[in-house]
């Protein structure tokens, strides 16, 4: 795995997104590597997981500097959504440790986790509408559950950035911390979870997710349908070209 690092120590698995030169922006290789790491966790004796990002960001969303891949768009979108499915399908609770940017797909990766810790100065945003795109990582289902439907529409329709501290006020994250304390706290929480009987932690996760995930597949399918409509639009082509011209 060249774009994701994976380690297991004393019952805690740590997965690092590792494209720091691109702020861990999403490309197909990163999705493949992340799914491989999640599969390794599923087969391991880990009792808790921390998902974090190397460098200056958690994940800055899709890498708009890269051209839209050719081939079957549905297959690629399903593969991306598999990240949310695998995160939620793991028997181990997963903690997202978010610093720097968590934009678009990056914010969706975080929401796929069971708990979210954020640096106070982290930056969350859902810019898809402003780019002519559709959300694809179950944000249409998970975001309203976390912040309420009105605030979810505000975040999606306006696309404004919110800090980690504001995200905590909204209920988007469990806690906002000084950046220097983020990983220590994430590992502390993971250690506390790992100290509990593993079967009980799994059952608690399953029970809490059972009602949420009953509608998750329908949300993911609708997101793919919308993404297939928007992906090759003139608006998306223009916004992508405008982004590339700024780099």
C-alpha positions as semicolon CSV with decimal commas, in nm:
position;residue;x (nm);y (nm);z (nm)
1;X;0,000;0,000;0,000
2;X;0,176;0,314;-0,121
3;X;-0,088;0,571;-0,024
4;X;-0,202;0,426;0,310
5;X;-0,001;0,310;0,612
6;X;-0,132;0,043;0,848
7;X;-0,002;-0,062;1,189
8;X;-0,135;-0,279;1,471
9;X;-0,010;-0,244;1,827
10;X;-0,156;-0,377;2,150
11;X;-0,503;-0,425;2,009
12;X;-0,523;-0,087;1,834
13;X;-0,504;-0,057;1,455
14;X;-0,392;0,277;1,310
15;X;-0,461;0,359;0,947
16;X;-0,287;0,665;0,803
17;X;-0,389;0,822;0,473
18;X;-0,050;0,887;0,319
19;X;-0,050;1,130;0,026
20;X;0,076;1,428;0,226
21;X;0,207;1,609;-0,080
22;X;-0,157;1,629;-0,202
23;X;-0,316;1,675;0,142
24;X;-0,428;1,310;0,121
25;X;-0,666;1,395;-0,163
26;X;-0,861;1,101;-0,298
27;X;-0,749;0,911;-0,606
28;X;-0,833;0,556;-0,710
29;X;-0,511;0,417;-0,563
30;X;-0,585;0,567;-0,222
31;X;-0,934;0,416;-0,225
32;X;-0,791;0,075;-0,313
33;X;-0,522;0,098;-0,046
34;X;-0,768;0,215;0,219
35;X;-1,002;-0,075;0,142
36;X;-0,706;-0,314;0,165
37;X;-0,614;-0,171;0,505
38;X;-0,973;-0,202;0,628
39;X;-0,980;-0,563;0,510
40;X;-0,659;-0,625;0,707
41;X;-0,823;-0,479;1,017
42;X;-1,128;-0,702;0,970
43;X;-0,902;-1,011;0,970
44;X;-0,689;-0,892;1,263
45;X;-0,729;-0,919;1,639
46;X;-0,757;-0,539;1,669
47;X;-1,023;-0,422;1,913
48;X;-1,031;-0,055;1,808
49;X;-0,917;0,148;1,507
50;X;-0,790;0,504;1,453
51;X;-0,813;0,661;1,105
52;X;-0,588;0,965;1,053
53;X;-0,397;1,155;0,785
54;X;-0,026;1,215;0,739
55;X;0,105;1,566;0,688
56;X;-0,105;1,881;0,706
57;X;-0,452;1,735;0,649
58;X;-0,685;1,446;0,717
59;X;-0,817;1,437;0,360
60;X;-0,878;1,730;0,124
61;X;-1,144;1,549;-0,081
62;X;-1,118;1,435;-0,439
63;X;-0,798;1,531;-0,615
64;X;-0,940;1,775;-0,870
65;X;-0,596;1,811;-1,023
66;X;-0,641;1,461;-1,163
67;X;-0,861;1,410;-1,472
68;X;-1,182;1,214;-1,431
69;X;-1,085;0,849;-1,480
70;X;-1,209;0,679;-1,793
71;X;-1,417;0,363;-1,781
72;X;-1,721;0,256;-1,585
73;X;-1,817;0,545;-1,357
74;X;-2,064;0,336;-1,158
75;X;-1,797;0,080;-1,070
76;X;-1,561;0,355;-0,954
77;X;-1,832;0,527;-0,748
78;X;-1,938;0,197;-0,590
79;X;-1,573;0,137;-0,502
80;X;-1,553;0,476;-0,330
81;X;-1,872;0,406;-0,138
82;X;-1,725;0,075;-0,026
83;X;-1,509;0,281;0,212
84;X;-1,821;0,386;0,403
85;X;-1,959;0,032;0,388
86;X;-1,635;-0,122;0,520
87;X;-1,592;0,134;0,797
88;X;-1,944;0,074;0,921
89;X;-1,922;-0,299;0,862
90;X;-1,611;-0,353;1,074
91;X;-1,679;-0,523;1,404
92;X;-1,423;-0,289;1,564
93;X;-1,522;0,069;1,656
94;X;-1,337;0,325;1,440
95;X;-1,224;0,668;1,560
96;X;-1,148;0,941;1,303
97;X;-0,873;1,180;1,413
98;X;-0,924;1,485;1,192
99;X;-0,674;1,766;1,153
100;X;-0,630;2,018;0,874
101;X;-0,876;1,971;0,591
102;X;-1,167;1,726;0,589
103;X;-1,330;1,834;0,265
104;X;-1,593;1,650;0,061
105;X;-1,494;1,284;0,049
106;X;-1,261;1,349;0,343
107;X;-1,550;1,463;0,560
108;X;-1,748;1,162;0,438
109;X;-1,465;0,926;0,539
110;X;-1,479;1,078;0,887
111;X;-1,857;1,043;0,909
112;X;-1,828;0,676;0,818
113;X;-1,640;0,623;1,145
114;X;-1,807;0,555;1,479
115;X;-1,648;0,846;1,665
116;X;-1,491;1,168;1,533
117;X;-1,227;1,374;1,712
118;X;-1,115;1,698;1,547
119;X;-0,847;1,956;1,600
120;X;-1,004;2,288;1,694
121;X;-0,862;2,444;1,377
122;X;-0,959;2,159;1,147
123;X;-1,166;2,258;0,843
124;X;-1,479;2,069;0,739
125;X;-1,671;2,145;0,420
126;X;-1,904;1,987;0,167
127;X;-1,828;2,174;-0,157
128;X;-1,995;1,932;-0,398
129;X;-2,293;2,152;-0,486
130;X;-2,068;2,451;-0,557
131;X;-1,869;2,230;-0,798
132;X;-2,178;2,090;-0,969
133;X;-2,127;1,748;-0,810
134;X;-2,323;1,513;-0,585
135;X;-2,224;1,381;-0,242
136;X;-2,124;1,015;-0,266
137;X;-2,017;0,887;0,078
138;X;-2,355;0,860;0,253
139;X;-2,351;1,226;0,355
140;X;-2,714;1,245;0,245
141;X;-2,800;0,998;0,522
142;X;-2,535;1,053;0,790
143;X;-2,502;1,433;0,791
144;X;-2,869;1,503;0,879
145;X;-2,849;1,244;1,157
146;X;-2,550;1,422;1,309
147;X;-2,642;1,789;1,272
148;X;-3,014;1,785;1,186
149;X;-3,178;1,824;0,844
150;X;-3,184;2,205;0,834
151;X;-2,817;2,246;0,923
152;X;-2,726;1,961;0,685
153;X;-2,897;2,146;0,399
154;X;-2,713;2,464;0,497
155;X;-2,377;2,287;0,492
156;X;-2,447;2,121;0,157
157;X;-2,620;2,409;-0,023
158;X;-2,387;2,688;0,090
159;X;-2,071;2,478;0,100
160;X;-1,921;2,699;0,369
161;X;-1,624;2,582;0,572
162;X;-1,658;2,520;0,945
163;X;-1,380;2,478;1,200
164;X;-1,336;2,178;1,422
165;X;-1,463;2,386;1,713
166;X;-1,776;2,484;1,520
167;X;-1,821;2,125;1,403
168;X;-1,832;2,025;1,770
169;X;-2,099;2,285;1,840
170;X;-2,304;2,146;1,552
171;X;-2,270;1,786;1,667
172;X;-2,064;1,684;1,364
173;X;-1,776;1,566;1,586
174;X;-1,754;1,423;1,937
175;X;-1,488;1,664;2,061
176;X;-1,263;1,946;1,939
177;X;-0,912;1,953;2,080
178;X;-0,587;2,144;2,047
179;X;-0,409;1,997;1,745
180;X;-0,117;1,877;1,956
181;X;-0,353;1,667;2,170
182;X;-0,548;1,508;1,884
183;X;-0,365;1,179;1,828
184;X;-0,293;1,124;2,197
185;X;-0,664;1,160;2,271
186;X;-0,762;0,936;1,979
187;X;-0,524;0,667;2,101
188;X;-0,648;0,710;2,458
189;X;-1,009;0,663;2,345
190;X;-0,908;0,364;2,132
191;X;-0,724;0,213;2,428
192;X;-1,026;0,256;2,651
193;X;-1,247;0,085;2,392
194;X;-0,990;-0,192;2,341
195;X;-0,993;-0,259;2,716
196;X;-1,363;-0,348;2,702
197;X;-1,484;-0,697;2,607
198;X;-1,461;-0,700;2,228
199;X;-1,793;-0,875;2,169
200;X;-1,978;-0,621;2,381
201;X;-1,822;-0,329;2,191
202;X;-1,918;-0,490;1,860
203;X;-2,275;-0,549;1,972
204;X;-2,306;-0,190;2,093
205;X;-2,183;-0,065;1,755
206;X;-2,418;-0,299;1,569
207;X;-2,719;-0,208;1,783
208;X;-2,666;0,166;1,743
209;X;-2,610;0,137;1,369
210;X;-2,900;-0,097;1,300
211;X;-3,158;0,179;1,268
212;X;-2,921;0,417;1,091
213;X;-2,799;0,169;0,834
214;X;-3,142;0,036;0,747
215;X;-3,166;0,330;0,504
216;X;-2,796;0,361;0,424
217;X;-2,795;0,142;0,113
218;X;-3,084;0,339;-0,035
219;X;-2,897;0,664;0,029
220;X;-2,580;0,530;-0,131
221;X;-2,769;0,415;-0,441
222;X;-2,940;0,753;-0,481
223;X;-2,604;0,929;-0,445
224;X;-2,455;0,716;-0,723
225;X;-2,751;0,795;-0,949
226;X;-2,701;1,167;-0,889
227;X;-2,324;1,142;-0,930
228;X;-2,362;0,972;-1,268
229;X;-2,585;1,260;-1,381
230;X;-2,353;1,537;-1,262
231;X;-2,009;1,390;-1,327
232;X;-1,979;1,484;-1,695
233;X;-2,177;1,807;-1,687
234;X;-2,044;2,131;-1,833
235;X;-2,053;2,287;-1,486
236;X;-1,826;2,022;-1,342
237;X;-1,583;2,053;-1,633
238;X;-1,568;2,429;-1,583
239;X;-1,517;2,409;-1,206
240;X;-1,246;2,144;-1,243
241;X;-1,062;2,354;-1,502
242;X;-1,089;2,661;-1,278
243;X;-0,942;2,462;-0,988
244;X;-0,653;2,329;-1,194
245;X;-0,571;2,677;-1,323
246;X;-0,520;2,796;-0,963
247;X;-0,256;2,532;-0,890
